[in-house]
Tab-separated table of C-alpha atoms in Angstrom:
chain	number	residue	atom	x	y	z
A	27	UNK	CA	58.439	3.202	140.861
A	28	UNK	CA	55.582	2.783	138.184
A	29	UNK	CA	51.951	1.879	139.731
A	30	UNK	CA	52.193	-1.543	138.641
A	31	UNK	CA	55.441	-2.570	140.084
A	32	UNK	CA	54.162	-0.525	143.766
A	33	UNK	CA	50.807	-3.548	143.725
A	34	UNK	CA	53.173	-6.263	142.840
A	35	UNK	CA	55.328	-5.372	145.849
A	36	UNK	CA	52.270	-5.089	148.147
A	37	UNK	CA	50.882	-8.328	146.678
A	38	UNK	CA	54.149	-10.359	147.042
A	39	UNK	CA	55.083	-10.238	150.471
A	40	UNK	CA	51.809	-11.722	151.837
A	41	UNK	CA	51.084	-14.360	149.180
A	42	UNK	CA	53.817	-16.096	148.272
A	43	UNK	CA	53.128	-18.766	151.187
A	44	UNK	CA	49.660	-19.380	150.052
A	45	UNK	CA	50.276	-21.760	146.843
A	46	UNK	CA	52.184	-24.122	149.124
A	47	UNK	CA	50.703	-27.948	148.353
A	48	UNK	CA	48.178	-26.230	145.467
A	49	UNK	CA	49.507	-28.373	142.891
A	50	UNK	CA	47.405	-31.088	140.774
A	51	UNK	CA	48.366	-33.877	138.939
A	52	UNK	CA	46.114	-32.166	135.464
A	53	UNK	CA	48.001	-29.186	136.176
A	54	UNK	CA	50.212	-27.618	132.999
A	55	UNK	CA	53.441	-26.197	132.609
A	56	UNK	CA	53.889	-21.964	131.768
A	57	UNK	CA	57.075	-21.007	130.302
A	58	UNK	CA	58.486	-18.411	127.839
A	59	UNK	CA	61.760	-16.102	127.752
A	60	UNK	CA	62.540	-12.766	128.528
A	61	UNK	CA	64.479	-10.746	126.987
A	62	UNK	CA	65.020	-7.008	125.870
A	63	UNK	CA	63.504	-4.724	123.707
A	64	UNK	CA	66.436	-2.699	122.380
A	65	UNK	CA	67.769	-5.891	121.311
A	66	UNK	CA	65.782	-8.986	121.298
A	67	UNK	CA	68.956	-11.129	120.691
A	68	UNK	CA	70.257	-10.513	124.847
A	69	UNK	CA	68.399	-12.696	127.122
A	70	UNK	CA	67.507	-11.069	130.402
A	71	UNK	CA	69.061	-13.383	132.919
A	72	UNK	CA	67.562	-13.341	136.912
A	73	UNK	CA	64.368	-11.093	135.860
A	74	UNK	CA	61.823	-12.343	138.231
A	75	UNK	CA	58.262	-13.644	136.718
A	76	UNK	CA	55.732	-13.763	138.973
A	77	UNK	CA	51.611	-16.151	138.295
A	78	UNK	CA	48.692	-15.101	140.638
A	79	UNK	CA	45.495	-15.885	140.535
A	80	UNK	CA	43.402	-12.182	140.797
A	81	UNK	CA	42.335	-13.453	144.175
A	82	UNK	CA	45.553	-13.852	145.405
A	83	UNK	CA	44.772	-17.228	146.501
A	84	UNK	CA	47.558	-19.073	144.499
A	85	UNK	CA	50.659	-17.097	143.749
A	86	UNK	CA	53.997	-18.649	142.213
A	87	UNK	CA	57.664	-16.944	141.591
A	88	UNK	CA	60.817	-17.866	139.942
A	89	UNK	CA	63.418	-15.997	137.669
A	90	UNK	CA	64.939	-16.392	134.080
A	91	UNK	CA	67.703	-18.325	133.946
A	92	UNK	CA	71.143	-17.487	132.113
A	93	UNK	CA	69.248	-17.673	128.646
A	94	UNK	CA	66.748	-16.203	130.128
A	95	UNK	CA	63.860	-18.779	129.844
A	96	UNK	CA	61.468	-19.441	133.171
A	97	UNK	CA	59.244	-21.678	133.467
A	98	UNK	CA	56.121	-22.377	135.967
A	99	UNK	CA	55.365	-26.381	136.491
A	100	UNK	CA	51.856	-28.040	137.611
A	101	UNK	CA	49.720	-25.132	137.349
A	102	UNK	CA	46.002	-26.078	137.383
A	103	UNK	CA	44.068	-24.555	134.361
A	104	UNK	CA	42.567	-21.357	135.040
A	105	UNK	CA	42.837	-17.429	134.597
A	106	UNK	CA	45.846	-15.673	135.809
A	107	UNK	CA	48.004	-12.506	135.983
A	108	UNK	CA	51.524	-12.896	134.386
A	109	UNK	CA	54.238	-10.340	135.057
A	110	UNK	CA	57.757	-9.615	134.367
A	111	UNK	CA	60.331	-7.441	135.823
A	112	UNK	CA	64.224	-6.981	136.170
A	113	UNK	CA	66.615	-4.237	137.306
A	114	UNK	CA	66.420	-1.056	134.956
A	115	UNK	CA	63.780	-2.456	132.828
A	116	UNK	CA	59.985	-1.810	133.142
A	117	UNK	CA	56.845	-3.930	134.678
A	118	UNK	CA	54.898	-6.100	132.357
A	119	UNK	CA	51.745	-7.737	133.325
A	120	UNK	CA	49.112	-9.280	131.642
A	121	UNK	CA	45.801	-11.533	132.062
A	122	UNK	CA	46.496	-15.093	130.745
A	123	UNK	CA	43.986	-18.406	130.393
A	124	UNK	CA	46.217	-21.444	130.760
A	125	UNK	CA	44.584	-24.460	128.960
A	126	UNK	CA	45.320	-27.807	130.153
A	127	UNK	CA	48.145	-28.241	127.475
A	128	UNK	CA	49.576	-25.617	128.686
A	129	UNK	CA	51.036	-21.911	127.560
A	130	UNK	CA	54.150	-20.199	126.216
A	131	UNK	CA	54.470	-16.461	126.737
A	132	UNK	CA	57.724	-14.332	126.038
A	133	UNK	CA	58.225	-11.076	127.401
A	134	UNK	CA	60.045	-8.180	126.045
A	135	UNK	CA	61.231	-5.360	128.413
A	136	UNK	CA	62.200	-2.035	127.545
A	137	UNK	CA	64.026	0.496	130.117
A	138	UNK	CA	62.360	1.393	133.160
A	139	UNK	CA	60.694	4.709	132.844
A	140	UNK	CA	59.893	5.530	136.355
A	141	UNK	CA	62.370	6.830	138.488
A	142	UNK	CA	60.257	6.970	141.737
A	143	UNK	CA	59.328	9.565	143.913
A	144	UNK	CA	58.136	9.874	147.409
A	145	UNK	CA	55.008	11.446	148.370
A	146	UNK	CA	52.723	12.076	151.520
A	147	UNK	CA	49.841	9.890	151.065
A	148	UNK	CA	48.332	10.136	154.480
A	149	UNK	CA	49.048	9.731	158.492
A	150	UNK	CA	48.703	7.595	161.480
A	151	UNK	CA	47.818	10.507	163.480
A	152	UNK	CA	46.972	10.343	166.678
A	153	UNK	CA	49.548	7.662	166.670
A	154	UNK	CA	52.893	8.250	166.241
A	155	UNK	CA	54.829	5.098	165.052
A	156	UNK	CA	58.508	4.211	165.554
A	157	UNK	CA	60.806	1.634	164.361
A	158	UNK	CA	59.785	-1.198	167.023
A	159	UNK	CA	56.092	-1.095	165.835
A	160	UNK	CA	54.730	-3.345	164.143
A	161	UNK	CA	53.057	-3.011	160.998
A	162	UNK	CA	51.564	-5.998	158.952
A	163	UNK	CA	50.208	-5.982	155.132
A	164	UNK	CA	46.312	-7.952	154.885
A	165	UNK	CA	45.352	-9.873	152.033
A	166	UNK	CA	43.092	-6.929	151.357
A	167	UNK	CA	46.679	-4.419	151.069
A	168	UNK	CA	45.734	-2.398	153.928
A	169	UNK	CA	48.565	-2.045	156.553
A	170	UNK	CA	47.561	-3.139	159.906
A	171	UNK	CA	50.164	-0.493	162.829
A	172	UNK	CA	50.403	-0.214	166.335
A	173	UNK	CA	52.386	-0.054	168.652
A	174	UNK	CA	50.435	-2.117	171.518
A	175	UNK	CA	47.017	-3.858	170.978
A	176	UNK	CA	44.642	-1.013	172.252
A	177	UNK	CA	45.883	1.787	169.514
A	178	UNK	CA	45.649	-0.123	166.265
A	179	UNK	CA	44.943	2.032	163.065
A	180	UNK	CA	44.492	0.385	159.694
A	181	UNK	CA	45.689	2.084	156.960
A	182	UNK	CA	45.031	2.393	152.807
A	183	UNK	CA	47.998	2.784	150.605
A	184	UNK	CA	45.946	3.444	148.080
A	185	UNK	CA	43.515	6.117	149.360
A	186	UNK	CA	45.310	7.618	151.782
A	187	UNK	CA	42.621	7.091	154.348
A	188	UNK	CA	42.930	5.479	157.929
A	189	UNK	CA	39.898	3.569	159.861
A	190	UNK	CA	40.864	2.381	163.838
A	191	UNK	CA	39.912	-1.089	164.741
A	192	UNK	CA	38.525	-1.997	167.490
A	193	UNK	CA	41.438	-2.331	170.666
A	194	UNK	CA	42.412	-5.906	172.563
A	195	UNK	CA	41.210	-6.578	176.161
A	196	UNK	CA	44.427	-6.402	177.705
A	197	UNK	CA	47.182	-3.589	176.587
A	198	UNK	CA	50.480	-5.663	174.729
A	199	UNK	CA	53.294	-3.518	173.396
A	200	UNK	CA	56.587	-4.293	172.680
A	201	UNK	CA	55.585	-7.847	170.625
A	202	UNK	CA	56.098	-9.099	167.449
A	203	UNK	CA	53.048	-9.896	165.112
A	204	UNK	CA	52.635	-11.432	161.529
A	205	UNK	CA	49.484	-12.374	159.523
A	206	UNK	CA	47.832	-16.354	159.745
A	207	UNK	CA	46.762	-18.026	156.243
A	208	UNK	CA	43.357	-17.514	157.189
A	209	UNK	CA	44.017	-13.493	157.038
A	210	UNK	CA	43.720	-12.936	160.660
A	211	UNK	CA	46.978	-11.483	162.869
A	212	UNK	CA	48.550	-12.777	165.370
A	213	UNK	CA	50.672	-10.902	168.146
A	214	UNK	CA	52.857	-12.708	170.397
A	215	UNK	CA	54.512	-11.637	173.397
A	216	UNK	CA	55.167	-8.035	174.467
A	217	UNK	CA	54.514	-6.618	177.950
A	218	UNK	CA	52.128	-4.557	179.885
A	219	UNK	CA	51.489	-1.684	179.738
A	220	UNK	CA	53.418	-0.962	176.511
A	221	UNK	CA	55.582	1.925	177.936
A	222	UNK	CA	58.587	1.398	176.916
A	223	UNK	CA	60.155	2.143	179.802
A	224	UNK	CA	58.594	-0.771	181.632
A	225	UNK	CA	60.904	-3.674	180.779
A	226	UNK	CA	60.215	-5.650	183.868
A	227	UNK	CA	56.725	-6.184	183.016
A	228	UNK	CA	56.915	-9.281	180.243
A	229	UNK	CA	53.538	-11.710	179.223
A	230	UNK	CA	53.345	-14.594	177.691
A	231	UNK	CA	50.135	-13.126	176.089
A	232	UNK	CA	49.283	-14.500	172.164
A	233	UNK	CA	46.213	-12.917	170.656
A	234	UNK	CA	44.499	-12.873	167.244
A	235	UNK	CA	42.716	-9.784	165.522
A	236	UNK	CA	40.181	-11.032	163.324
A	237	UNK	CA	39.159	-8.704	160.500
A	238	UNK	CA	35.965	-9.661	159.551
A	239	UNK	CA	34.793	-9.445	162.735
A	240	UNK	CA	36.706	-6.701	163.971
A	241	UNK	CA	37.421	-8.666	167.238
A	242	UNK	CA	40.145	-9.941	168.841
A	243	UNK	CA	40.754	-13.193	170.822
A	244	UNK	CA	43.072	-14.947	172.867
A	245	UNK	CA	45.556	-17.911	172.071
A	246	UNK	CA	46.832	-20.472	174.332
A	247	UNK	CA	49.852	-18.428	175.846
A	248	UNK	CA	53.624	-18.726	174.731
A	249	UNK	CA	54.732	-21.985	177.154
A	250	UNK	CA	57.610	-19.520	179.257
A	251	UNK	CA	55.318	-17.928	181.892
A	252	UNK	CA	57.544	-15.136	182.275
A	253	UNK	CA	56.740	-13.968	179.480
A	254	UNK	CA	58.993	-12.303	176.482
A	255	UNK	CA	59.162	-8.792	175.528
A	256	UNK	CA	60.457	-7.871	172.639
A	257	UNK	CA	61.021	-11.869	171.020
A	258	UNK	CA	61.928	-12.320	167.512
A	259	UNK	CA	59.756	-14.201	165.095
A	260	UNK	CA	60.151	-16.455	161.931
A	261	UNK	CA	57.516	-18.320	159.891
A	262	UNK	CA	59.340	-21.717	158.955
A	263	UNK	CA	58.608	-23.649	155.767
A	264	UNK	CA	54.736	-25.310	157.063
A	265	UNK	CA	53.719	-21.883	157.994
A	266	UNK	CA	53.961	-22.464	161.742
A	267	UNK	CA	56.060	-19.911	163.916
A	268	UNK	CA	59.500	-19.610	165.499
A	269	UNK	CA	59.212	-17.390	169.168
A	270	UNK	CA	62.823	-16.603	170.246
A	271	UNK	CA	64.245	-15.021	172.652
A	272	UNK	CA	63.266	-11.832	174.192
A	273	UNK	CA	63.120	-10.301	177.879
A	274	UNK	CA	61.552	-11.666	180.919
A	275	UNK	CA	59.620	-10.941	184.280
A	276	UNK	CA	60.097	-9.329	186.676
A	277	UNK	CA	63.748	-8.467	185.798
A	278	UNK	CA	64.040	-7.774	182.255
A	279	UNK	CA	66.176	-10.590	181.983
A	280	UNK	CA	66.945	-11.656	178.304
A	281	UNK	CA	66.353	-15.799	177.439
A	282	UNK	CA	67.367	-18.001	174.906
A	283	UNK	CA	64.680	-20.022	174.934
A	284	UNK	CA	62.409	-20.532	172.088
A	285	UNK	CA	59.029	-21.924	170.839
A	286	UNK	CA	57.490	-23.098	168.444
A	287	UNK	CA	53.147	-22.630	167.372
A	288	UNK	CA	51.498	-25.474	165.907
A	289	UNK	CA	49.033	-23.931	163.298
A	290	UNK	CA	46.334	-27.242	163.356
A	291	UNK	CA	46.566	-27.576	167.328
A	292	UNK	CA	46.866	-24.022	168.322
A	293	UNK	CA	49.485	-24.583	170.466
A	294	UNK	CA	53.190	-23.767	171.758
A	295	UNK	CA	55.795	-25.930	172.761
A	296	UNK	CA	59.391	-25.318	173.304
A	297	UNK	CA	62.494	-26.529	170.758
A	298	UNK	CA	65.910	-26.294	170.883
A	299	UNK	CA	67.218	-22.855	172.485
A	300	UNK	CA	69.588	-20.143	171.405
A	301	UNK	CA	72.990	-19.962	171.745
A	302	UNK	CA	72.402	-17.431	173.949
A	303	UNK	CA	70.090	-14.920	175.813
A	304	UNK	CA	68.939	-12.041	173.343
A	305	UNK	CA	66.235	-9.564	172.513
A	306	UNK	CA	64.557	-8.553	169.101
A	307	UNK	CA	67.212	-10.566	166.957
A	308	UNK	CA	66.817	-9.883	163.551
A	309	UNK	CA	65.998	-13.567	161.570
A	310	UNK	CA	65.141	-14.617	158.518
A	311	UNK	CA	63.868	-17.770	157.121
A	312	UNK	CA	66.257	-19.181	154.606
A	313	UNK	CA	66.014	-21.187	150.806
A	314	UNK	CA	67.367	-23.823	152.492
A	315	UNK	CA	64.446	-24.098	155.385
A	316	UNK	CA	66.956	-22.898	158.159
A	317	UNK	CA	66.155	-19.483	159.875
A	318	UNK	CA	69.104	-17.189	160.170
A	319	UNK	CA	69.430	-15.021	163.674
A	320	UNK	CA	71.917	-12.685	163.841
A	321	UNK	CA	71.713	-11.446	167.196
A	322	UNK	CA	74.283	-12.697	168.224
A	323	UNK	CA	76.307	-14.276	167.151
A	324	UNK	CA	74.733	-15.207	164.231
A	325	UNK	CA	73.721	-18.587	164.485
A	326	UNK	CA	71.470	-21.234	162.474
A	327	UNK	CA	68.277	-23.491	163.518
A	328	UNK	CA	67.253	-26.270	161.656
A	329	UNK	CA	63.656	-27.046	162.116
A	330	UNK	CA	64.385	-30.769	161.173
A	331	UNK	CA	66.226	-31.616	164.238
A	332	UNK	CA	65.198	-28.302	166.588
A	333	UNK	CA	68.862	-27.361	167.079
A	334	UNK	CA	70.501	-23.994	167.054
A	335	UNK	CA	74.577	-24.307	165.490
A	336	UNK	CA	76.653	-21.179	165.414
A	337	UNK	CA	77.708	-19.661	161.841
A	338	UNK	CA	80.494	-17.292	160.364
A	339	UNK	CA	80.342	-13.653	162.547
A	340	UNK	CA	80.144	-10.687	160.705
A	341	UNK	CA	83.261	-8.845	159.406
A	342	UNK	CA	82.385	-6.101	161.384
A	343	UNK	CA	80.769	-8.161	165.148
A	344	UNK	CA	80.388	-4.841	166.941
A	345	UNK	CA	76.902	-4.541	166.264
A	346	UNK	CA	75.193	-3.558	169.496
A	347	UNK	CA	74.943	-6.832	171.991
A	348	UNK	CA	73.345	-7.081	173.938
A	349	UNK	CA	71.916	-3.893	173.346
A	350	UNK	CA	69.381	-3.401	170.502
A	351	UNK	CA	70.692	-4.615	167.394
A	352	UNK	CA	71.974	-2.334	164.733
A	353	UNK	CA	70.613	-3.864	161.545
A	354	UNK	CA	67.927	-5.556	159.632
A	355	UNK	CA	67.932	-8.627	157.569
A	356	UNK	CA	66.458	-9.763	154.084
A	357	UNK	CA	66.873	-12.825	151.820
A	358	UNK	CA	67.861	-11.692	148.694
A	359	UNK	CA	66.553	-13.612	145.657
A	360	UNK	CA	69.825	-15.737	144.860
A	361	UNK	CA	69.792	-17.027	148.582
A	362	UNK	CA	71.995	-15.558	150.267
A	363	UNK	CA	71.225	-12.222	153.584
A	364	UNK	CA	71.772	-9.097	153.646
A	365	UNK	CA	72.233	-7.544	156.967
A	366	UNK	CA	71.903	-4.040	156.789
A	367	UNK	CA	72.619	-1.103	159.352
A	368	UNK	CA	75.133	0.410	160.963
A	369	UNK	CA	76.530	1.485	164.378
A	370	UNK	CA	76.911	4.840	165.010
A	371	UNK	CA	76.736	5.326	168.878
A	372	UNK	CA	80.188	3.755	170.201
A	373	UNK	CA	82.821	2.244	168.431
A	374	UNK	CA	80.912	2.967	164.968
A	375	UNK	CA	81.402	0.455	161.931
A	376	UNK	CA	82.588	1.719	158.659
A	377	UNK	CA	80.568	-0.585	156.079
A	378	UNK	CA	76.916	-0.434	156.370
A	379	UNK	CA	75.941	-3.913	154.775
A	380	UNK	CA	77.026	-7.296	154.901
A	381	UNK	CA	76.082	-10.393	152.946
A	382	UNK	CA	75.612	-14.085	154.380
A	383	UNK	CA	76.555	-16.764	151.891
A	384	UNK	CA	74.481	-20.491	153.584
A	385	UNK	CA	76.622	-22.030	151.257
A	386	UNK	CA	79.757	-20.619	152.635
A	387	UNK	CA	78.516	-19.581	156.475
A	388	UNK	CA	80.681	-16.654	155.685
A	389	UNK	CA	80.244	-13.053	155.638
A	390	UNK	CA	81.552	-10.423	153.184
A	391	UNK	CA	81.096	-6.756	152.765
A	392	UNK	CA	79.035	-4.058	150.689
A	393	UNK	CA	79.896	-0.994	149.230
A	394	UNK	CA	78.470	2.261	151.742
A	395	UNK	CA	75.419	4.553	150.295
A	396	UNK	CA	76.160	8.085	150.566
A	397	UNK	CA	73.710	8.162	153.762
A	398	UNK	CA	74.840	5.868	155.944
A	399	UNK	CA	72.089	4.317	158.817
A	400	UNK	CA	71.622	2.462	161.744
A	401	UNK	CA	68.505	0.326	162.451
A	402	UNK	CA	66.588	1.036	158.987
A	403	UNK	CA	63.812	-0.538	157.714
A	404	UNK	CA	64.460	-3.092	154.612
A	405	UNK	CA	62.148	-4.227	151.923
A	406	UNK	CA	62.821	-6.056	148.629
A	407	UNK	CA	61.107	-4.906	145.776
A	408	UNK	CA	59.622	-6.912	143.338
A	409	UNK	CA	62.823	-6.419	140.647
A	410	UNK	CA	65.119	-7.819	143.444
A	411	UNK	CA	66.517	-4.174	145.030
A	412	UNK	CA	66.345	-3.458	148.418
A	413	UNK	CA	64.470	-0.442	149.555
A	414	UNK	CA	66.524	1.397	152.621
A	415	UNK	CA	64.605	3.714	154.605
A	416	UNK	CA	64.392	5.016	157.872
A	417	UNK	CA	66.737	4.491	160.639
């Protein structure tokens, strides 16, 4: 993967909530086609186009449509970065001024020249990270990991190098964590201490790590005082969160309950609960505003009336439960999810992927990679693949 296409990826999975309500009634309209260089008569149809501002405080995305034309609507006048990509053909970008009438750019996009490569750009050591950490990208493109809130170590894709932030008050592992507007993190749940092996010892703990500071603070705690380890987490369509789920005190019982945090008061208050009790259940938000679980069964809550409604099962519904669940989720750019994993302990699964149609509420199957793998990490890259590693 070329340089360029590696900072677009990094860049577009924190920012793309920020432009949210930026719009202004001056504002102009970007357009242009794409289409290819070996033959500027084809249109490149679903090659996704992506406007930032080089802060990173206003970010837009669409993609070409069948002709291959996009366009970008009420953006205020300013400078911006304008880039181009689509499967098997390279990364374009380039620094634009959008006047108030507006601006027309077309793109043409020869084959992609970089195959991609892996290489060791640094470590975490002394801490060794598994797949139930948590890792979280800044504004600044540094990866925040740990794997409790004592050990954190903050890390540079781009140099290599690692710095260690300063540790919480109180020890919380097993949680789930995401990044605030406001660039601070926020970790919710979890249990203490963060040894695995201690299940029965849930909090209802929510703390922020604040960068420029290098401090952390507490949060009103999650409403369920027996806590939840393990609980899944969704941003919804305002940018407030979704707490489901997850394992209790003093028992390690799993709950279906759920919660949601008000970002202006705060605060959390419960909503509708799952269909039933689970742990760590793999959700995504959807195009639609609903955020998919699919731990299980799969099932559907609609933040407009705080109500979970059960969905089509997978093809293939021996995925784990109530164990840990097999798979990962991602939206894919056309809407629909892609759960990916496999079983492979009892029982195994023969098809390692499975796609969610909202339109439908029907699942179908994928083709198998030669390697098949259970519980991988999932990214989507900024061309629309999905990057499998891991598991």
């Amino acid at each position: 993967m070329s340089k360029a296409l590696t900072r677009l990826c990094w860049r577009a999975v924190i920012c793309l909530t920020m432009s949210i309500g930026t719009a202004r009634l001056d504002a102009a309209v970007v357009s242009g086609s794409i289409h290819r260089t070996a033959n500027p008569q084809t249109p490149v149809a679903g090659a996704r186009v992506t406007l930032f501002t080089p802060t990173l405080l206003q970010f837009w995305e669409t993609r070409t449509d069948d002709q291959g034309a996009y366009v970008f609507s009420a953006v205020p006048s300013g400078t911006y970065q304008l880039g181009a990509c689509a499967l098997d053909l390279q990364y374009l970008e380039l620094q634009v001024v959008v006047p108030a009438a507006g601006l027309v750019h077309d793109f043409s996009l020869g084959p992609e020249t970089e195959p991609g490569q892996w290489q060791i750009i640094g470590n975490t050591l002394p801490e060794l990270f598994d797949a139930t950490d948590i890792g979280i990208l800044r504004p600044d493109g540094k990866v925040f990991f740990c794997h409790d809130t004592v050990d954190p170590i903050l890390f540079d894709p781009v140099t290599g190098q690692k710095t260690f932030p300063a540790g919480s008050p109180a020890e919380q592992g097993c949680m789930s964590g995401s990044l605030l507007e406001d660039g601070r993190i926020i970790m919710v749940g979890g249990q203490n201490p963060a040894d695995p092996g201690s299940f029965t010892n849930a909090v209802p703990w929510v703390k922020t790590y604040t960068p420029t500071t290098d401090s952390w603070q507490w949060l009103p705690p999650l409403q369920l005082a027996q806590g939840r380890w393990y609980p899944g987490l969704a941003r919804l369509n305002d940018g407030s969160f979704l707490a489901m789920g997850g394992g209790t005190a003093p028992s390690a019982v799993r709950t279906n309950t759920c919660e949601l945090f008000n970002l202006t008061t705060q605060t959390w208050s419960f909503t509708g609960s799952m269909l039933n009790p689970c742990e760590f259940p793999p959700s995504a938000l959807l195009l639609n505003g609903k955020v998919l679980a699919t731990w299980s069964p799969p099932q559907l809550y609609d933040p407009a009336n705080e109500t979970w409604t059960s969905t089509g099962n997978f093809n293939q519904p021996n995925r784990g439960y109530p164990g840990h669940s097999d798979h990962s989720l991602v939206v894919l750019a056309d809407g629909r999810a892609l759960a990916v994993g496999i079983r492979q302990i009892s029982n195994p699964n023969p098809v390692m992927g499975e796609i969610y149609d909202p339109n439908l509420g029907t699942w179908s199957i994928t083709s198998n990679p030669g390697l098949t793998r259970m519980q991988p990490e999932v990214v989507q890259l900024p061309d629309g693949r999905i990057l499998v590693a891991a598991g």
